[in-house]
């Protein structure tokens, strides 16, 4: 079922948001200072292309320790990201999600867009893992953190 969901997602619009994330990533890589944001963009782009069967998890829960992207610098990076690019990507996902939710069949795709819209506001310090590899601790700390 995951494979079918990912194929439908890709064909019915996921490819456009994945390309948008990739373009932002390339733009970030133009400067040396933007490389951490570019890395996060490409991680999110792969998630946007095929999101079903995978979850966004904070890296500190996967690695078992904090790193530069999950600490104070990561928080500052997320604030800067949100101001300069996150709002626009989140808006794109919100609009795509609303369009998907116009039909009953599109509701799961719309919900996925809404989840990714939240991630678009703070992607630094996150990683994408298959749902089958999540430990019980990680399952409690997937995005959105509740």
JSON list of C-alpha atoms in Angstrom, two decimals:
[
{"chain": "A", "resi": 1, "resn": "UNK", "atom": "CA", "xyz": [0.00, 0.00, 0.00]},
{"chain": "A", "resi": 2, "resn": "UNK", "atom": "CA", "xyz": [2.93, 2.31, 0.73]},
{"chain": "A", "resi": 3, "resn": "UNK", "atom": "CA", "xyz": [4.28, 1.83, -2.80]},
{"chain": "A", "resi": 4, "resn": "UNK", "atom": "CA", "xyz": [0.93, 2.70, -4.36]},
{"chain": "A", "resi": 5, "resn": "UNK", "atom": "CA", "xyz": [0.57, 5.76, -2.11]},
{"chain": "A", "resi": 6, "resn": "UNK", "atom": "CA", "xyz": [4.05, 6.98, -3.04]},
{"chain": "A", "resi": 7, "resn": "UNK", "atom": "CA", "xyz": [3.47, 6.49, -6.78]},
{"chain": "A", "resi": 8, "resn": "UNK", "atom": "CA", "xyz": [0.15, 8.36, -6.64]},
{"chain": "A", "resi": 9, "resn": "UNK", "atom": "CA", "xyz": [1.71, 11.07, -4.48]},
{"chain": "A", "resi": 10, "resn": "UNK", "atom": "CA", "xyz": [4.60, 11.55, -6.90]},
{"chain": "A", "resi": 11, "resn": "UNK", "atom": "CA", "xyz": [2.39, 11.66, -9.98]},
{"chain": "A", "resi": 12, "resn": "UNK", "atom": "CA", "xyz": [-0.30, 13.89, -8.49]},
{"chain": "A", "resi": 13, "resn": "UNK", "atom": "CA", "xyz": [1.85, 16.73, -7.26]},
{"chain": "A", "resi": 14, "resn": "UNK", "atom": "CA", "xyz": [4.51, 15.53, -4.85]},
{"chain": "A", "resi": 15, "resn": "UNK", "atom": "CA", "xyz": [7.10, 15.95, -7.57]},
{"chain": "A", "resi": 16, "resn": "UNK", "atom": "CA", "xyz": [6.48, 19.71, -7.70]},
{"chain": "A", "resi": 17, "resn": "UNK", "atom": "CA", "xyz": [7.05, 20.30, -4.00]},
{"chain": "A", "resi": 18, "resn": "UNK", "atom": "CA", "xyz": [10.10, 18.00, -4.10]},
{"chain": "A", "resi": 19, "resn": "UNK", "atom": "CA", "xyz": [11.53, 20.11, -6.92]},
{"chain": "A", "resi": 20, "resn": "UNK", "atom": "CA", "xyz": [10.78, 23.28, -4.92]},
{"chain": "A", "resi": 21, "resn": "UNK", "atom": "CA", "xyz": [12.74, 21.88, -1.95]},
{"chain": "A", "resi": 22, "resn": "UNK", "atom": "CA", "xyz": [15.60, 20.92, -4.29]},
{"chain": "A", "resi": 23, "resn": "UNK", "atom": "CA", "xyz": [15.71, 24.42, -5.81]},
{"chain": "A", "resi": 24, "resn": "UNK", "atom": "CA", "xyz": [15.87, 25.98, -2.35]},
{"chain": "A", "resi": 25, "resn": "UNK", "atom": "CA", "xyz": [18.65, 23.52, -1.51]},
{"chain": "A", "resi": 26, "resn": "UNK", "atom": "CA", "xyz": [20.65, 24.52, -4.58]},
{"chain": "A", "resi": 27, "resn": "UNK", "atom": "CA", "xyz": [20.12, 28.17, -3.71]},
{"chain": "A", "resi": 28, "resn": "UNK", "atom": "CA", "xyz": [21.43, 27.52, -0.18]},
{"chain": "A", "resi": 29, "resn": "UNK", "atom": "CA", "xyz": [24.53, 25.79, -1.53]},
{"chain": "A", "resi": 30, "resn": "UNK", "atom": "CA", "xyz": [25.52, 28.93, -3.45]},
{"chain": "A", "resi": 31, "resn": "UNK", "atom": "CA", "xyz": [27.04, 30.33, -0.26]},
{"chain": "A", "resi": 32, "resn": "UNK", "atom": "CA", "xyz": [29.19, 28.43, 2.21]},
{"chain": "A", "resi": 33, "resn": "UNK", "atom": "CA", "xyz": [27.01, 29.62, 5.10]},
{"chain": "A", "resi": 34, "resn": "UNK", "atom": "CA", "xyz": [23.90, 28.11, 3.51]},
{"chain": "A", "resi": 35, "resn": "UNK", "atom": "CA", "xyz": [25.22, 24.54, 3.31]},
{"chain": "A", "resi": 36, "resn": "UNK", "atom": "CA", "xyz": [23.49, 23.32, 6.54]},
{"chain": "A", "resi": 37, "resn": "UNK", "atom": "CA", "xyz": [20.16, 24.60, 5.21]},
{"chain": "A", "resi": 38, "resn": "UNK", "atom": "CA", "xyz": [20.88, 23.08, 1.79]},
{"chain": "A", "resi": 39, "resn": "UNK", "atom": "CA", "xyz": [21.54, 19.71, 3.41]},
{"chain": "A", "resi": 40, "resn": "UNK", "atom": "CA", "xyz": [18.21, 19.93, 5.25]},
{"chain": "A", "resi": 41, "resn": "UNK", "atom": "CA", "xyz": [16.50, 20.91, 1.99]},
{"chain": "A", "resi": 42, "resn": "UNK", "atom": "CA", "xyz": [17.75, 17.84, 0.15]},
{"chain": "A", "resi": 43, "resn": "UNK", "atom": "CA", "xyz": [16.73, 15.59, 3.05]},
{"chain": "A", "resi": 44, "resn": "UNK", "atom": "CA", "xyz": [13.25, 17.11, 2.91]},
{"chain": "A", "resi": 45, "resn": "UNK", "atom": "CA", "xyz": [13.17, 16.91, -0.91]},
{"chain": "A", "resi": 46, "resn": "UNK", "atom": "CA", "xyz": [13.61, 13.13, -0.80]},
{"chain": "A", "resi": 47, "resn": "UNK", "atom": "CA", "xyz": [10.83, 12.99, 1.81]},
{"chain": "A", "resi": 48, "resn": "UNK", "atom": "CA", "xyz": [8.59, 15.12, -0.43]},
{"chain": "A", "resi": 49, "resn": "UNK", "atom": "CA", "xyz": [9.12, 12.84, -3.40]},
{"chain": "A", "resi": 50, "resn": "UNK", "atom": "CA", "xyz": [8.12, 9.65, -1.51]},
{"chain": "A", "resi": 51, "resn": "UNK", "atom": "CA", "xyz": [6.72, 10.37, 1.99]},
{"chain": "A", "resi": 52, "resn": "UNK", "atom": "CA", "xyz": [4.58, 7.33, 2.71]},
{"chain": "A", "resi": 53, "resn": "UNK", "atom": "CA", "xyz": [6.21, 4.70, 4.91]},
{"chain": "A", "resi": 54, "resn": "UNK", "atom": "CA", "xyz": [8.71, 7.19, 6.35]},
{"chain": "A", "resi": 55, "resn": "UNK", "atom": "CA", "xyz": [8.68, 9.60, 9.27]},
{"chain": "A", "resi": 56, "resn": "UNK", "atom": "CA", "xyz": [10.54, 12.74, 10.25]},
{"chain": "A", "resi": 57, "resn": "UNK", "atom": "CA", "xyz": [12.38, 12.33, 13.54]},
{"chain": "A", "resi": 58, "resn": "UNK", "atom": "CA", "xyz": [14.78, 14.59, 15.42]},
{"chain": "A", "resi": 59, "resn": "UNK", "atom": "CA", "xyz": [18.35, 13.44, 14.81]},
{"chain": "A", "resi": 60, "resn": "UNK", "atom": "CA", "xyz": [19.14, 13.40, 18.53]},
{"chain": "A", "resi": 61, "resn": "UNK", "atom": "CA", "xyz": [16.64, 10.56, 19.03]},
{"chain": "A", "resi": 62, "resn": "UNK", "atom": "CA", "xyz": [18.10, 8.54, 16.17]},
{"chain": "A", "resi": 63, "resn": "UNK", "atom": "CA", "xyz": [21.76, 9.08, 17.08]},
{"chain": "A", "resi": 64, "resn": "UNK", "atom": "CA", "xyz": [21.22, 9.07, 20.83]},
{"chain": "A", "resi": 65, "resn": "UNK", "atom": "CA", "xyz": [23.09, 12.35, 21.31]},
{"chain": "A", "resi": 66, "resn": "UNK", "atom": "CA", "xyz": [22.78, 16.00, 20.39]},
{"chain": "A", "resi": 67, "resn": "UNK", "atom": "CA", "xyz": [24.70, 17.46, 17.47]},
{"chain": "A", "resi": 68, "resn": "UNK", "atom": "CA", "xyz": [25.19, 20.96, 16.09]},
{"chain": "A", "resi": 69, "resn": "UNK", "atom": "CA", "xyz": [21.83, 20.91, 14.28]},
{"chain": "A", "resi": 70, "resn": "UNK", "atom": "CA", "xyz": [19.79, 19.80, 17.30]},
{"chain": "A", "resi": 71, "resn": "UNK", "atom": "CA", "xyz": [21.15, 22.31, 19.80]},
{"chain": "A", "resi": 72, "resn": "UNK", "atom": "CA", "xyz": [21.08, 26.08, 20.09]},
{"chain": "A", "resi": 73, "resn": "UNK", "atom": "CA", "xyz": [22.63, 26.64, 16.67]},
{"chain": "A", "resi": 74, "resn": "UNK", "atom": "CA", "xyz": [19.95, 24.42, 15.14]},
{"chain": "A", "resi": 75, "resn": "UNK", "atom": "CA", "xyz": [17.25, 26.51, 16.78]},
{"chain": "A", "resi": 76, "resn": "UNK", "atom": "CA", "xyz": [18.81, 29.71, 15.44]},
{"chain": "A", "resi": 77, "resn": "UNK", "atom": "CA", "xyz": [19.10, 28.06, 12.03]},
{"chain": "A", "resi": 78, "resn": "UNK", "atom": "CA", "xyz": [15.42, 27.10, 12.09]},
{"chain": "A", "resi": 79, "resn": "UNK", "atom": "CA", "xyz": [14.41, 30.67, 12.97]},
{"chain": "A", "resi": 80, "resn": "UNK", "atom": "CA", "xyz": [16.45, 32.08, 10.09]},
{"chain": "A", "resi": 81, "resn": "UNK", "atom": "CA", "xyz": [15.14, 29.38, 7.77]},
{"chain": "A", "resi": 82, "resn": "UNK", "atom": "CA", "xyz": [11.53, 30.08, 8.73]},
{"chain": "A", "resi": 83, "resn": "UNK", "atom": "CA", "xyz": [11.89, 33.79, 7.99]},
{"chain": "A", "resi": 84, "resn": "UNK", "atom": "CA", "xyz": [13.66, 33.46, 4.64]},
{"chain": "A", "resi": 85, "resn": "UNK", "atom": "CA", "xyz": [12.32, 30.27, 3.06]},
{"chain": "A", "resi": 86, "resn": "UNK", "atom": "CA", "xyz": [10.24, 28.11, 5.38]},
{"chain": "A", "resi": 87, "resn": "UNK", "atom": "CA", "xyz": [7.14, 30.25, 5.19]},
{"chain": "A", "resi": 88, "resn": "UNK", "atom": "CA", "xyz": [7.03, 29.99, 1.40]},
{"chain": "A", "resi": 89, "resn": "UNK", "atom": "CA", "xyz": [7.52, 26.23, 1.31]},
{"chain": "A", "resi": 90, "resn": "UNK", "atom": "CA", "xyz": [4.96, 25.77, 4.10]},
{"chain": "A", "resi": 91, "resn": "UNK", "atom": "CA", "xyz": [2.50, 27.91, 2.14]},
{"chain": "A", "resi": 92, "resn": "UNK", "atom": "CA", "xyz": [3.05, 25.75, -0.94]},
{"chain": "A", "resi": 93, "resn": "UNK", "atom": "CA", "xyz": [2.34, 22.62, 1.08]},
{"chain": "A", "resi": 94, "resn": "UNK", "atom": "CA", "xyz": [-0.74, 24.17, 2.69]},
{"chain": "A", "resi": 95, "resn": "UNK", "atom": "CA", "xyz": [-2.19, 25.14, -0.69]},
{"chain": "A", "resi": 96, "resn": "UNK", "atom": "CA", "xyz": [-1.39, 21.69, -2.11]},
{"chain": "A", "resi": 97, "resn": "UNK", "atom": "CA", "xyz": [-2.94, 20.06, 0.95]},
{"chain": "A", "resi": 98, "resn": "UNK", "atom": "CA", "xyz": [-6.12, 22.08, 0.63]},
{"chain": "A", "resi": 99, "resn": "UNK", "atom": "CA", "xyz": [-6.41, 21.18, -3.04]},
{"chain": "A", "resi": 100, "resn": "UNK", "atom": "CA", "xyz": [-5.91, 17.50, -2.24]},
{"chain": "A", "resi": 101, "resn": "UNK", "atom": "CA", "xyz": [-8.57, 17.61, 0.48]},
{"chain": "A", "resi": 102, "resn": "UNK", "atom": "CA", "xyz": [-11.21, 18.74, -2.02]},
{"chain": "A", "resi": 103, "resn": "UNK", "atom": "CA", "xyz": [-11.85, 15.08, -2.80]},
{"chain": "A", "resi": 104, "resn": "UNK", "atom": "CA", "xyz": [-12.28, 12.19, -0.39]},
{"chain": "A", "resi": 105, "resn": "UNK", "atom": "CA", "xyz": [-9.57, 10.19, -2.14]},
{"chain": "A", "resi": 106, "resn": "UNK", "atom": "CA", "xyz": [-7.12, 13.08, -1.80]},
{"chain": "A", "resi": 107, "resn": "UNK", "atom": "CA", "xyz": [-7.50, 13.49, 1.98]},
{"chain": "A", "resi": 108, "resn": "UNK", "atom": "CA", "xyz": [-4.52, 11.23, 2.91]},
{"chain": "A", "resi": 109, "resn": "UNK", "atom": "CA", "xyz": [-2.37, 13.22, 0.48]},
{"chain": "A", "resi": 110, "resn": "UNK", "atom": "CA", "xyz": [-3.62, 16.49, 1.94]},
{"chain": "A", "resi": 111, "resn": "UNK", "atom": "CA", "xyz": [-2.82, 15.34, 5.47]},
{"chain": "A", "resi": 112, "resn": "UNK", "atom": "CA", "xyz": [0.69, 14.42, 4.33]},
{"chain": "A", "resi": 113, "resn": "UNK", "atom": "CA", "xyz": [1.10, 17.91, 2.84]},
{"chain": "A", "resi": 114, "resn": "UNK", "atom": "CA", "xyz": [-0.02, 19.46, 6.14]},
{"chain": "A", "resi": 115, "resn": "UNK", "atom": "CA", "xyz": [2.55, 17.39, 8.04]},
{"chain": "A", "resi": 116, "resn": "UNK", "atom": "CA", "xyz": [5.31, 18.44, 5.65]},
{"chain": "A", "resi": 117, "resn": "UNK", "atom": "CA", "xyz": [4.15, 22.07, 5.92]},
{"chain": "A", "resi": 118, "resn": "UNK", "atom": "CA", "xyz": [4.95, 21.95, 9.62]},
{"chain": "A", "resi": 119, "resn": "UNK", "atom": "CA", "xyz": [8.34, 20.46, 8.84]},
{"chain": "A", "resi": 120, "resn": "UNK", "atom": "CA", "xyz": [8.98, 23.21, 6.31]},
{"chain": "A", "resi": 121, "resn": "UNK", "atom": "CA", "xyz": [9.06, 25.72, 9.15]},
{"chain": "A", "resi": 122, "resn": "UNK", "atom": "CA", "xyz": [11.80, 23.87, 11.07]},
{"chain": "A", "resi": 123, "resn": "UNK", "atom": "CA", "xyz": [13.72, 21.25, 9.07]},
{"chain": "A", "resi": 124, "resn": "UNK", "atom": "CA", "xyz": [17.17, 21.71, 10.65]},
{"chain": "A", "resi": 125, "resn": "UNK", "atom": "CA", "xyz": [17.92, 18.92, 13.10]},
{"chain": "A", "resi": 126, "resn": "UNK", "atom": "CA", "xyz": [15.44, 16.49, 11.54]},
{"chain": "A", "resi": 127, "resn": "UNK", "atom": "CA", "xyz": [16.11, 13.28, 9.66]},
{"chain": "A", "resi": 128, "resn": "UNK", "atom": "CA", "xyz": [13.87, 10.93, 7.72]},
{"chain": "A", "resi": 129, "resn": "UNK", "atom": "CA", "xyz": [13.69, 7.25, 8.68]},
{"chain": "A", "resi": 130, "resn": "UNK", "atom": "CA", "xyz": [11.56, 4.33, 7.52]},
{"chain": "A", "resi": 131, "resn": "UNK", "atom": "CA", "xyz": [8.63, 3.67, 9.86]},
{"chain": "A", "resi": 132, "resn": "UNK", "atom": "CA", "xyz": [9.74, 0.05, 10.21]},
{"chain": "A", "resi": 133, "resn": "UNK", "atom": "CA", "xyz": [13.05, 1.18, 11.76]},
{"chain": "A", "resi": 134, "resn": "UNK", "atom": "CA", "xyz": [11.51, 3.37, 14.45]},
{"chain": "A", "resi": 135, "resn": "UNK", "atom": "CA", "xyz": [12.17, 2.30, 18.02]},
{"chain": "A", "resi": 136, "resn": "UNK", "atom": "CA", "xyz": [9.41, 2.84, 20.60]},
{"chain": "A", "resi": 137, "resn": "UNK", "atom": "CA", "xyz": [11.26, 5.95, 21.84]},
{"chain": "A", "resi": 138, "resn": "UNK", "atom": "CA", "xyz": [11.45, 7.38, 18.31]},
{"chain": "A", "resi": 139, "resn": "UNK", "atom": "CA", "xyz": [7.78, 6.60, 17.62]},
{"chain": "A", "resi": 140, "resn": "UNK", "atom": "CA", "xyz": [6.89, 8.90, 20.52]},
{"chain": "A", "resi": 141, "resn": "UNK", "atom": "CA", "xyz": [9.12, 11.66, 19.11]},
{"chain": "A", "resi": 142, "resn": "UNK", "atom": "CA", "xyz": [8.08, 11.79, 15.47]},
{"chain": "A", "resi": 143, "resn": "UNK", "atom": "CA", "xyz": [6.92, 15.04, 13.93]},
{"chain": "A", "resi": 144, "resn": "UNK", "atom": "CA", "xyz": [4.76, 16.75, 15.02]},
{"chain": "A", "resi": 145, "resn": "UNK", "atom": "CA", "xyz": [6.05, 16.44, 18.55]},
{"chain": "A", "resi": 146, "resn": "UNK", "atom": "CA", "xyz": [2.97, 16.03, 20.68]}
]
